[in-house]
PDB file of C-alpha atoms and ligand atoms in Angstrom:
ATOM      1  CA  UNK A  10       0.000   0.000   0.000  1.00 81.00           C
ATOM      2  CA  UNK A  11       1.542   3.171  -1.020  1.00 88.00           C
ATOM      3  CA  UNK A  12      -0.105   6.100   0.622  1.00 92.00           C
ATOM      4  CA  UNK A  13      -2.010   9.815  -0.781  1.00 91.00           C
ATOM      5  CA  UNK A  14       0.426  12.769  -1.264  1.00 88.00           C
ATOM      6  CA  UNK A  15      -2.578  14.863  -0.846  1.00 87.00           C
ATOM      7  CA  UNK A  16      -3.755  13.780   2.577  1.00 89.00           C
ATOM      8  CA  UNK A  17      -1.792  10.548   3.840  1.00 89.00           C
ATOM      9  CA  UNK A  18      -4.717   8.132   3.132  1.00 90.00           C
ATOM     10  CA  UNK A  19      -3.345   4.679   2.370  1.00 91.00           C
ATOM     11  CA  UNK A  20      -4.135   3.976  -1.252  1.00 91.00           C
ATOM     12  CA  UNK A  21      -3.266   1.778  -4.469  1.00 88.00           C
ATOM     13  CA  UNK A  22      -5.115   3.869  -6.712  1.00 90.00           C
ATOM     14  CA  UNK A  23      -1.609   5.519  -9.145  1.00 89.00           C
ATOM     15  CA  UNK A  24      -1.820   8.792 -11.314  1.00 91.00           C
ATOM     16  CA  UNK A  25       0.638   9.016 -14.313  1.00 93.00           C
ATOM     17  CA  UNK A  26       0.744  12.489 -15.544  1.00 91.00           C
ATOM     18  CA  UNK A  27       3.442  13.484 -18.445  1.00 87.00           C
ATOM     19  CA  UNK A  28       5.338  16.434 -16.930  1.00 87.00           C
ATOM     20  CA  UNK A  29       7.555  17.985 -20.196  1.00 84.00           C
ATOM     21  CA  UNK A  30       7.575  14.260 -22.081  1.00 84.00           C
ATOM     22  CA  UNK A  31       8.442  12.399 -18.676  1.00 87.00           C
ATOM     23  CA  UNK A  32       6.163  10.285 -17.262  1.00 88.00           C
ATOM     24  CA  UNK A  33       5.252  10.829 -13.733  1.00 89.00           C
ATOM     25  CA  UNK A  34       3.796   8.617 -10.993  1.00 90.00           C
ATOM     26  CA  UNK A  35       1.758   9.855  -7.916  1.00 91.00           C
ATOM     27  CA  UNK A  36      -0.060   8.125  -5.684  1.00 92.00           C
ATOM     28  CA  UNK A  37      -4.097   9.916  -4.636  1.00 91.00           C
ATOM     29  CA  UNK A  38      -6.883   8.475  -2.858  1.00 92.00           C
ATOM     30  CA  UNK A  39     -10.112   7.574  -4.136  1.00 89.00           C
ATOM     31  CA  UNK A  40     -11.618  11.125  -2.343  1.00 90.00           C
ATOM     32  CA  UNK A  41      -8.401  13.217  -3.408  1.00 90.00           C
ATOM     33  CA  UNK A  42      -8.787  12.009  -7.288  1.00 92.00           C
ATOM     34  CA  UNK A  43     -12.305  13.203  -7.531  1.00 91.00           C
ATOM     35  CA  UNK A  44     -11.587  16.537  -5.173  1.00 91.00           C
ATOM     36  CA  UNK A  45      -8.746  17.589  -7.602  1.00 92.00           C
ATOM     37  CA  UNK A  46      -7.066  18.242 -10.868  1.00 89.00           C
ATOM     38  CA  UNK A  47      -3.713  18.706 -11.939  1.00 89.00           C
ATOM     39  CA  UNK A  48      -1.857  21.833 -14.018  1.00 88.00           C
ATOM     40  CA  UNK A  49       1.729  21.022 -15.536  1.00 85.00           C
ATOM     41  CA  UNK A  50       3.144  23.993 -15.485  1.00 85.00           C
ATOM     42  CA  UNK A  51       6.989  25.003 -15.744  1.00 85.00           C
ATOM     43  CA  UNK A  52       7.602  24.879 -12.320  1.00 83.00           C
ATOM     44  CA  UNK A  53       6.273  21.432 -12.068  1.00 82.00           C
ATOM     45  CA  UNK A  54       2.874  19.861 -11.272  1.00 86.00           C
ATOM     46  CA  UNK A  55       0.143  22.191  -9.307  1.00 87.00           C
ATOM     47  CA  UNK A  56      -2.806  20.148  -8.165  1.00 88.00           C
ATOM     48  CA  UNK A  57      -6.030  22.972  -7.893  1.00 89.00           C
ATOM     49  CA  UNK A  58      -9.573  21.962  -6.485  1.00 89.00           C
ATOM     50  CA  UNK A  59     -11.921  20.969  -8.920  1.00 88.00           C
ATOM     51  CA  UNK A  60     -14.804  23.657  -9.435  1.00 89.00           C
ATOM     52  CA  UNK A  61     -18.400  22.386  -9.745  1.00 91.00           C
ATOM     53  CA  UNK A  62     -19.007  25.891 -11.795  1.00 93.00           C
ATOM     54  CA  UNK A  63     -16.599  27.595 -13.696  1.00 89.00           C
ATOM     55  CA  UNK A  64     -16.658  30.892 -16.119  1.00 91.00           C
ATOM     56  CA  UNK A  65     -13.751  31.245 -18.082  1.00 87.00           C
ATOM     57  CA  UNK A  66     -14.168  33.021 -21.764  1.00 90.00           C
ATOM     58  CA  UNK A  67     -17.148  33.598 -22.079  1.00 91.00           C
ATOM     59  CA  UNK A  68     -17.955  29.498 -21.114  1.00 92.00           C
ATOM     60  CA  UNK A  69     -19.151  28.070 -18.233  1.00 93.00           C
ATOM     61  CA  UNK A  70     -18.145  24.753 -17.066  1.00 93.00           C
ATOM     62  CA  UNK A  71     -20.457  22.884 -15.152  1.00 93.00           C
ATOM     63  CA  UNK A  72     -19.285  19.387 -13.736  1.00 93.00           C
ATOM     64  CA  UNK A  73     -19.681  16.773 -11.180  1.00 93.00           C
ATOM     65  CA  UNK A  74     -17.324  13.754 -10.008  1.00 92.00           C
ATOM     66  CA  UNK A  75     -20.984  12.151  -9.700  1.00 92.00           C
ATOM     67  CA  UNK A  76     -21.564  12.314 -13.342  1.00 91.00           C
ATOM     68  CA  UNK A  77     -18.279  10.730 -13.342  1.00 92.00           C
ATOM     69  CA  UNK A  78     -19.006   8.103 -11.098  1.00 92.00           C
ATOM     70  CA  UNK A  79     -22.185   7.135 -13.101  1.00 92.00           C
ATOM     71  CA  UNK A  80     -20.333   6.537 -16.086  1.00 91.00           C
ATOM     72  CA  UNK A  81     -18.070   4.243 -14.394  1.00 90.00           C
ATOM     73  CA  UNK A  82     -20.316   2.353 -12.739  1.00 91.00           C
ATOM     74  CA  UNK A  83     -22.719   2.205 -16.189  1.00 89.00           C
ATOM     75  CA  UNK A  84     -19.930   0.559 -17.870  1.00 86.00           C
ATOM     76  CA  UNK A  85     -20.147  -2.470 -16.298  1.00 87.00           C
ATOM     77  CA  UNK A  86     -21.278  -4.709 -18.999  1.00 84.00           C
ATOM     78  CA  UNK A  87     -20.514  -3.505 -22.206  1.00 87.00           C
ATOM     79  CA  UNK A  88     -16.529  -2.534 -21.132  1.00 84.00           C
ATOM     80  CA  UNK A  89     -14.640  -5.319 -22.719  1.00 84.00           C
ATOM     81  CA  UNK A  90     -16.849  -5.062 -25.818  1.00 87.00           C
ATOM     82  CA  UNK A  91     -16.203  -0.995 -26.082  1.00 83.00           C
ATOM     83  CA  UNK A  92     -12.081  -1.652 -25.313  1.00 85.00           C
ATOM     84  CA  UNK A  93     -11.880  -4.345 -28.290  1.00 85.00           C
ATOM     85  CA  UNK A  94     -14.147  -1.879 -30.669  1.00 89.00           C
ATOM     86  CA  UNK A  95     -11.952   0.987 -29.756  1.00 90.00           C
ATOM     87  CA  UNK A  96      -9.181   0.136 -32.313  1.00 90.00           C
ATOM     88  CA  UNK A  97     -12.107  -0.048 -34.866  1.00 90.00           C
ATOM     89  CA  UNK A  98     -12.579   3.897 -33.957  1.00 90.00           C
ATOM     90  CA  UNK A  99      -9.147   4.937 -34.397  1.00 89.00           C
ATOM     91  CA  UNK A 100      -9.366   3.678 -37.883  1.00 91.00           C
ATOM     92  CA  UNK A 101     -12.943   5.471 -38.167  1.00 90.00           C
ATOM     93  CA  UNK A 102     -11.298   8.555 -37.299  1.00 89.00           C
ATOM     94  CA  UNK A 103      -8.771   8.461 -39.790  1.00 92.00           C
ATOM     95  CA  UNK A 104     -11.545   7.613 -42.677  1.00 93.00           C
ATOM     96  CA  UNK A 105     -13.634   9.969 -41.503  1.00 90.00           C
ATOM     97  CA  UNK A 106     -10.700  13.087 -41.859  1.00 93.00           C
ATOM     98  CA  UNK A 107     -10.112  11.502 -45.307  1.00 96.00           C
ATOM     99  CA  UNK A 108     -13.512  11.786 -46.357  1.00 92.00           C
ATOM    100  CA  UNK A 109     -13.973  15.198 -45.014  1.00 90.00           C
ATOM    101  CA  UNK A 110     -11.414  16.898 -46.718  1.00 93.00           C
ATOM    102  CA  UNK A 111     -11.733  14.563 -49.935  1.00 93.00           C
ATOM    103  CA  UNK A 112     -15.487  16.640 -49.871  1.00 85.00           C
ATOM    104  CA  UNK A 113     -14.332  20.123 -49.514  1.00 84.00           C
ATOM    105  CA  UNK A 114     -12.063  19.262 -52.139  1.00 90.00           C
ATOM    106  CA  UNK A 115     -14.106  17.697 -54.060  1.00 86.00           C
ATOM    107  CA  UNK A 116     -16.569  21.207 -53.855  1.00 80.00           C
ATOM    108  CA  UNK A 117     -13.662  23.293 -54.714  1.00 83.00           C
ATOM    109  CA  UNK A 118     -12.668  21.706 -57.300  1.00 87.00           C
ATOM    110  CA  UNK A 119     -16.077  20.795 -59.356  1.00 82.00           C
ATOM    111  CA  UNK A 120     -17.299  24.508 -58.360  1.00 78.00           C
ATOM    112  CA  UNK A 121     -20.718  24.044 -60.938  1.00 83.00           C
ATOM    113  CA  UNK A 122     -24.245  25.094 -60.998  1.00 85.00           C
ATOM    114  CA  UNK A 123     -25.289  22.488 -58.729  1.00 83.00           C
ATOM    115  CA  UNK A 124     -22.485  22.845 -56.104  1.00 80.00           C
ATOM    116  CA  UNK A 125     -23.058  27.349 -56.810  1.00 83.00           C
ATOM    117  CA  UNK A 126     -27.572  25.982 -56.203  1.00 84.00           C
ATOM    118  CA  UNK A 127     -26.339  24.074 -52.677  1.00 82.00           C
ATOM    119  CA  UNK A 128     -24.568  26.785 -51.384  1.00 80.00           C
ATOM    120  CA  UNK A 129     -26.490  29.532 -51.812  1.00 83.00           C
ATOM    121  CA  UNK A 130     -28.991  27.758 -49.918  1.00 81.00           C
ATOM    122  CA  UNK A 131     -26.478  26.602 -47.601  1.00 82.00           C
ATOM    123  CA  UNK A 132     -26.904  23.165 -47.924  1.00 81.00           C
ATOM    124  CA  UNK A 133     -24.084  20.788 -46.934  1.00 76.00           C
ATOM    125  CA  UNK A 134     -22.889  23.690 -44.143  1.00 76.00           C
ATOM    126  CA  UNK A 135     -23.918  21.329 -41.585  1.00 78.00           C
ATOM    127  CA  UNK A 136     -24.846  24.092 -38.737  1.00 81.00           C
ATOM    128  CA  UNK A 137     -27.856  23.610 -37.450  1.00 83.00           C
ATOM    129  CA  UNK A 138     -30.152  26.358 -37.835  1.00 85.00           C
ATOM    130  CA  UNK A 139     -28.057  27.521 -41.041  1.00 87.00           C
ATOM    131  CA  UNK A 140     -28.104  24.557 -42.858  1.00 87.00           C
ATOM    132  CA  UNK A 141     -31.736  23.490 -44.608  1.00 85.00           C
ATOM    133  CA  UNK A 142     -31.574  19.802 -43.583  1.00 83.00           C
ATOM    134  CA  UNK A 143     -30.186  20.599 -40.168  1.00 85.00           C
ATOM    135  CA  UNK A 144     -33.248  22.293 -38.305  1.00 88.00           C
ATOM    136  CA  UNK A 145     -31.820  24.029 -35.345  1.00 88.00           C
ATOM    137  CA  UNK A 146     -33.472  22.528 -32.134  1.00 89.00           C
ATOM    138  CA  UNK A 147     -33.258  18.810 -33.714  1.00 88.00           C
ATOM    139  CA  UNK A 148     -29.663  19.685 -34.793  1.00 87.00           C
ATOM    140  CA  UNK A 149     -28.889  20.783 -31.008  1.00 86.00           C
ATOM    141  CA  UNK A 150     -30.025  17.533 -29.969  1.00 87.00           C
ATOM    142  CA  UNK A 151     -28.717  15.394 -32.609  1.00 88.00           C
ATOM    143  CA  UNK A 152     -25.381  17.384 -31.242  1.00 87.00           C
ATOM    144  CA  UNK A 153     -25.738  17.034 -28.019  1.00 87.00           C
ATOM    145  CA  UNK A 154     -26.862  13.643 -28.178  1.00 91.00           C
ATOM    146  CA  UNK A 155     -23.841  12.493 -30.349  1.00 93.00           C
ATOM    147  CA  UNK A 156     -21.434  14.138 -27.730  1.00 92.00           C
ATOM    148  CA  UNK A 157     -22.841  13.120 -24.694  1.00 92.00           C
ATOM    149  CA  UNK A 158     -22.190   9.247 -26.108  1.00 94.00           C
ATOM    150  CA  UNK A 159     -18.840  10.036 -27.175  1.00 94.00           C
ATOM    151  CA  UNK A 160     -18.035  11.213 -23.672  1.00 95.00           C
ATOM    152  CA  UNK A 161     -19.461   7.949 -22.291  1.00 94.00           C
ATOM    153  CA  UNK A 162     -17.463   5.891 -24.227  1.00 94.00           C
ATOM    154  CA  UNK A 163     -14.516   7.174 -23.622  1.00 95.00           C
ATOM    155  CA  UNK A 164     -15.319   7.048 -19.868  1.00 94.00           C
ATOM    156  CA  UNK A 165     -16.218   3.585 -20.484  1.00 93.00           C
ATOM    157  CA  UNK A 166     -12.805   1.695 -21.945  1.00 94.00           C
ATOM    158  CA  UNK A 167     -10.715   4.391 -19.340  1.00 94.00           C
ATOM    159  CA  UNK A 168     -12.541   2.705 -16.556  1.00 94.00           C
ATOM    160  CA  UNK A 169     -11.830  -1.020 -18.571  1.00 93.00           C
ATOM    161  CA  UNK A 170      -8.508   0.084 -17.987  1.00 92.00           C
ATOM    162  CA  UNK A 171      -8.150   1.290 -14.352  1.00 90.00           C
ATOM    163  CA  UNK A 172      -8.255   4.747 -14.785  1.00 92.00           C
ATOM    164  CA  UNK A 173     -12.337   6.043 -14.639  1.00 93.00           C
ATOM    165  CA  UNK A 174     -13.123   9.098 -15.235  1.00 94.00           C
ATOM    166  CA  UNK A 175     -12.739  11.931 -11.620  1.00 93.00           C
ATOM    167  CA  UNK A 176     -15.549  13.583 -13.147  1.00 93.00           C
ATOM    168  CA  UNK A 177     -17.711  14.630 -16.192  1.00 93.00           C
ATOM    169  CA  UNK A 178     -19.135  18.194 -17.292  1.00 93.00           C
ATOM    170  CA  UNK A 179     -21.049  20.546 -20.105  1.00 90.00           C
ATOM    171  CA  UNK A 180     -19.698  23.582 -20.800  1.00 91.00           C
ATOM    172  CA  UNK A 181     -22.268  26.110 -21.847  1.00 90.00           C
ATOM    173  CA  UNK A 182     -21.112  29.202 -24.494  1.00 87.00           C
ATOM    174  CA  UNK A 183     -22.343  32.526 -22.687  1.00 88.00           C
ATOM    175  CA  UNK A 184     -24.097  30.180 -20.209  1.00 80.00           C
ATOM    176  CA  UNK A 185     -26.738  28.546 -22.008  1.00 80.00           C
ATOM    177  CA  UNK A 186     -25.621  27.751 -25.668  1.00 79.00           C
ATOM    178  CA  UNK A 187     -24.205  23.417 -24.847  1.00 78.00           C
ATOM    179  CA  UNK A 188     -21.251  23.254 -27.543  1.00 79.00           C
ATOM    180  CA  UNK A 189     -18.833  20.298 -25.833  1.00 87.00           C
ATOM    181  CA  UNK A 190     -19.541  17.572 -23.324  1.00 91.00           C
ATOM    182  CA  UNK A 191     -16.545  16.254 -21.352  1.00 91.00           C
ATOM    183  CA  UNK A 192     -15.135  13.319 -18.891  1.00 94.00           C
ATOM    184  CA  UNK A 193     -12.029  14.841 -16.894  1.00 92.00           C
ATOM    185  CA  UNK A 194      -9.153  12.221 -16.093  1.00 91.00           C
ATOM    186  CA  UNK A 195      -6.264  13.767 -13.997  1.00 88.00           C
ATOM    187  CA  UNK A 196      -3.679  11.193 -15.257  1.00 89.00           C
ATOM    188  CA  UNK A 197      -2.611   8.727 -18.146  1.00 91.00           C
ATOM    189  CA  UNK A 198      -2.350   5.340 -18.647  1.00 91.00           C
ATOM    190  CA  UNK A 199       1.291   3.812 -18.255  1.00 88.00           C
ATOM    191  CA  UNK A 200       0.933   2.098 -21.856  1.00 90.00           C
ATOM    192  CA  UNK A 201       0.919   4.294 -24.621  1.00 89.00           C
ATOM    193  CA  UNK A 202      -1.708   1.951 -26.641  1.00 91.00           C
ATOM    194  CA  UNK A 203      -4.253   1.958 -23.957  1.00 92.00           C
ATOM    195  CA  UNK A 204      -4.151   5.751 -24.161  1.00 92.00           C
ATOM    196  CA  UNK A 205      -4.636   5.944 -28.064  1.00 91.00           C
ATOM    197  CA  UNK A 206      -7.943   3.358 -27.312  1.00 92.00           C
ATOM    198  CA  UNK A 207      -9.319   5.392 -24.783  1.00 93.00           C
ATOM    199  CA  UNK A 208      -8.886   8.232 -27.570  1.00 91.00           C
ATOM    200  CA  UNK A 209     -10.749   6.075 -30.255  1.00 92.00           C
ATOM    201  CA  UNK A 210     -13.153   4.498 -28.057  1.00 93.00           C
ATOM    202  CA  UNK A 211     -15.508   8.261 -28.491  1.00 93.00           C
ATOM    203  CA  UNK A 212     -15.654   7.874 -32.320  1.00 93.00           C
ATOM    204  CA  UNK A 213     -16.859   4.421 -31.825  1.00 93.00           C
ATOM    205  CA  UNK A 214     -19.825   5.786 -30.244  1.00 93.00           C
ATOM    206  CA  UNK A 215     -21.004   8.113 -32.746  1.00 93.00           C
ATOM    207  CA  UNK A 216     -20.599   5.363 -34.961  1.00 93.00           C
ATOM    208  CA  UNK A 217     -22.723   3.197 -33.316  1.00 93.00           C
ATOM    209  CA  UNK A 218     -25.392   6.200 -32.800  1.00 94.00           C
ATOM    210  CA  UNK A 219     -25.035   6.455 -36.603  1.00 93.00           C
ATOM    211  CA  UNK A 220     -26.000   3.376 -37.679  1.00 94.00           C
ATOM    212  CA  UNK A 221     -29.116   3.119 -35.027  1.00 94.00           C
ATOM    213  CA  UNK A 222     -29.910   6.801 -36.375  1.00 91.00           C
ATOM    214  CA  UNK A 223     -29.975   5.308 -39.983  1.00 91.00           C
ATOM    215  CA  UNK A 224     -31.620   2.552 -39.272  1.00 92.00           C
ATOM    216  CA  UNK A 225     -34.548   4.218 -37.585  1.00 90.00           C
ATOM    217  CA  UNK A 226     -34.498   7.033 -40.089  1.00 87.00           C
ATOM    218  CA  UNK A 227     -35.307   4.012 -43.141  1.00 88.00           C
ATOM    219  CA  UNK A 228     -37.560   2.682 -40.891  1.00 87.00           C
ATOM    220  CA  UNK A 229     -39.419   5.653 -41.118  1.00 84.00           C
ATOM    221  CA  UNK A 230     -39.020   6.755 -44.473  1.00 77.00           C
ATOM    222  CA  UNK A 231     -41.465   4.952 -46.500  1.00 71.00           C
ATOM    223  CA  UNK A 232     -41.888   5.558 -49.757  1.00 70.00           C
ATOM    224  CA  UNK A 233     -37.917   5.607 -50.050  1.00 61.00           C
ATOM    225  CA  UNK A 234     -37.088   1.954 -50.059  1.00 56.00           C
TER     226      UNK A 234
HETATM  227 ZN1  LIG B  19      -6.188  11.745  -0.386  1.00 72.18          ZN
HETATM  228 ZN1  LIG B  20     -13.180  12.264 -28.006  1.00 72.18          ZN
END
């Protein structure tokens, strides 16, 4: 049993944190991991409370090691499932960049009367409220929807691997407008490939929402198929 730096507390639970490209080790207690949050700054590591509500530019932050909690504990069943499907998303996000910059490309490049027609419409913008097909209360939800699961999945495969989230948060643009969804770990995993699965495991989500989206969508669209 090592023991907390923060308060003494005896304690196996280990925080890695990469301090200018090193890898660092601390030991916190189960309380102290969800109370605070670490800043590497040049002087070294400074370990600040974590805020329930927070206003920085124009944002504010509002999150809860409770939220956090939840997710850990929701990720009971489908864990090992989410960790072996999270190597699927890394390749998913690599597509994905292809195949958004293939389209601008493609736009740019055959600039005709039917590309000139979609724009001036704003069609393909993908802003809800801007774009035609992307009303802007369903397109808020869709948004917030897809983000919230993203969160939870990477919450998921980082509690798979022994490192759950300390808590999870909205942050609100001028206090009401939701534009990101997060799940706060303080530290890293030791192995480098665990770390780039946690990262993929989000993607996976919104590729799973996706395909039920699509699926209900054809479901619904008769006449269509
Ligand atoms: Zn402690
Ligand atoms: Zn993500």
């Amino acid at each position: 049993m090592n023991t907390c730096f923060k308060c003494g507390k005896e304690s196996n639970r280990e925080v890695v944190l990469d301090v200018h490209g090193r890898l660092h080790a601390l030991t916190l207690c189960d309380e102290c991991y969800k109370k605070y949050e670490p800043k590497v700054t040049r002087k070294g590591i400074e370990w600040r409370e974590i805020k329930r509500f927070r206003f920085s530019y124009s944002v504010l932050f509002i999150e809860s090691s409770k939220l956090g909690e939840l997710i850990s504990k929701a990720s009971a069943n489908i864990d090992w499932i989410a960790s072996k499907m999270s190597v699927l998303g890394i390749i998913l996000s690599i597509l994905s960049t292809a195949f958004m910059i293939y389209g601008i490309v493609d736009r740019l490049v055959r600039y005709n009367l039917i590309t000139i027609h979609l724009l001036k419409h704003r069609v393909g913008l993908m802003i809800p409220g801007i774009d035609p097909i992307l009303p802007l209360i369903e397109g808020l939800i869709a948004l917030l929807l897809a983000m919230i699961i993203h969160e939870f999945m990477h919450g998921v495969v980082s509690t798979y691997y022994g490192i759950p989230p300390s808590s999870a948060g909205v942050a609100l643009f001028l206090g009401f407008l939701p534009f990101m969804a997060y799940v706060k770990h303080p530290g890293l995993h030791r192995d480098p490939w665990k770390n780039v699965k946690i990262a993929g495991a989000g993607i996976v989500g919104n590729a799973i929402l996706a395909l039920i989206s699509l699926a209900l969508f054809l479901l619904n669209a008769p006449g269509i198929y």
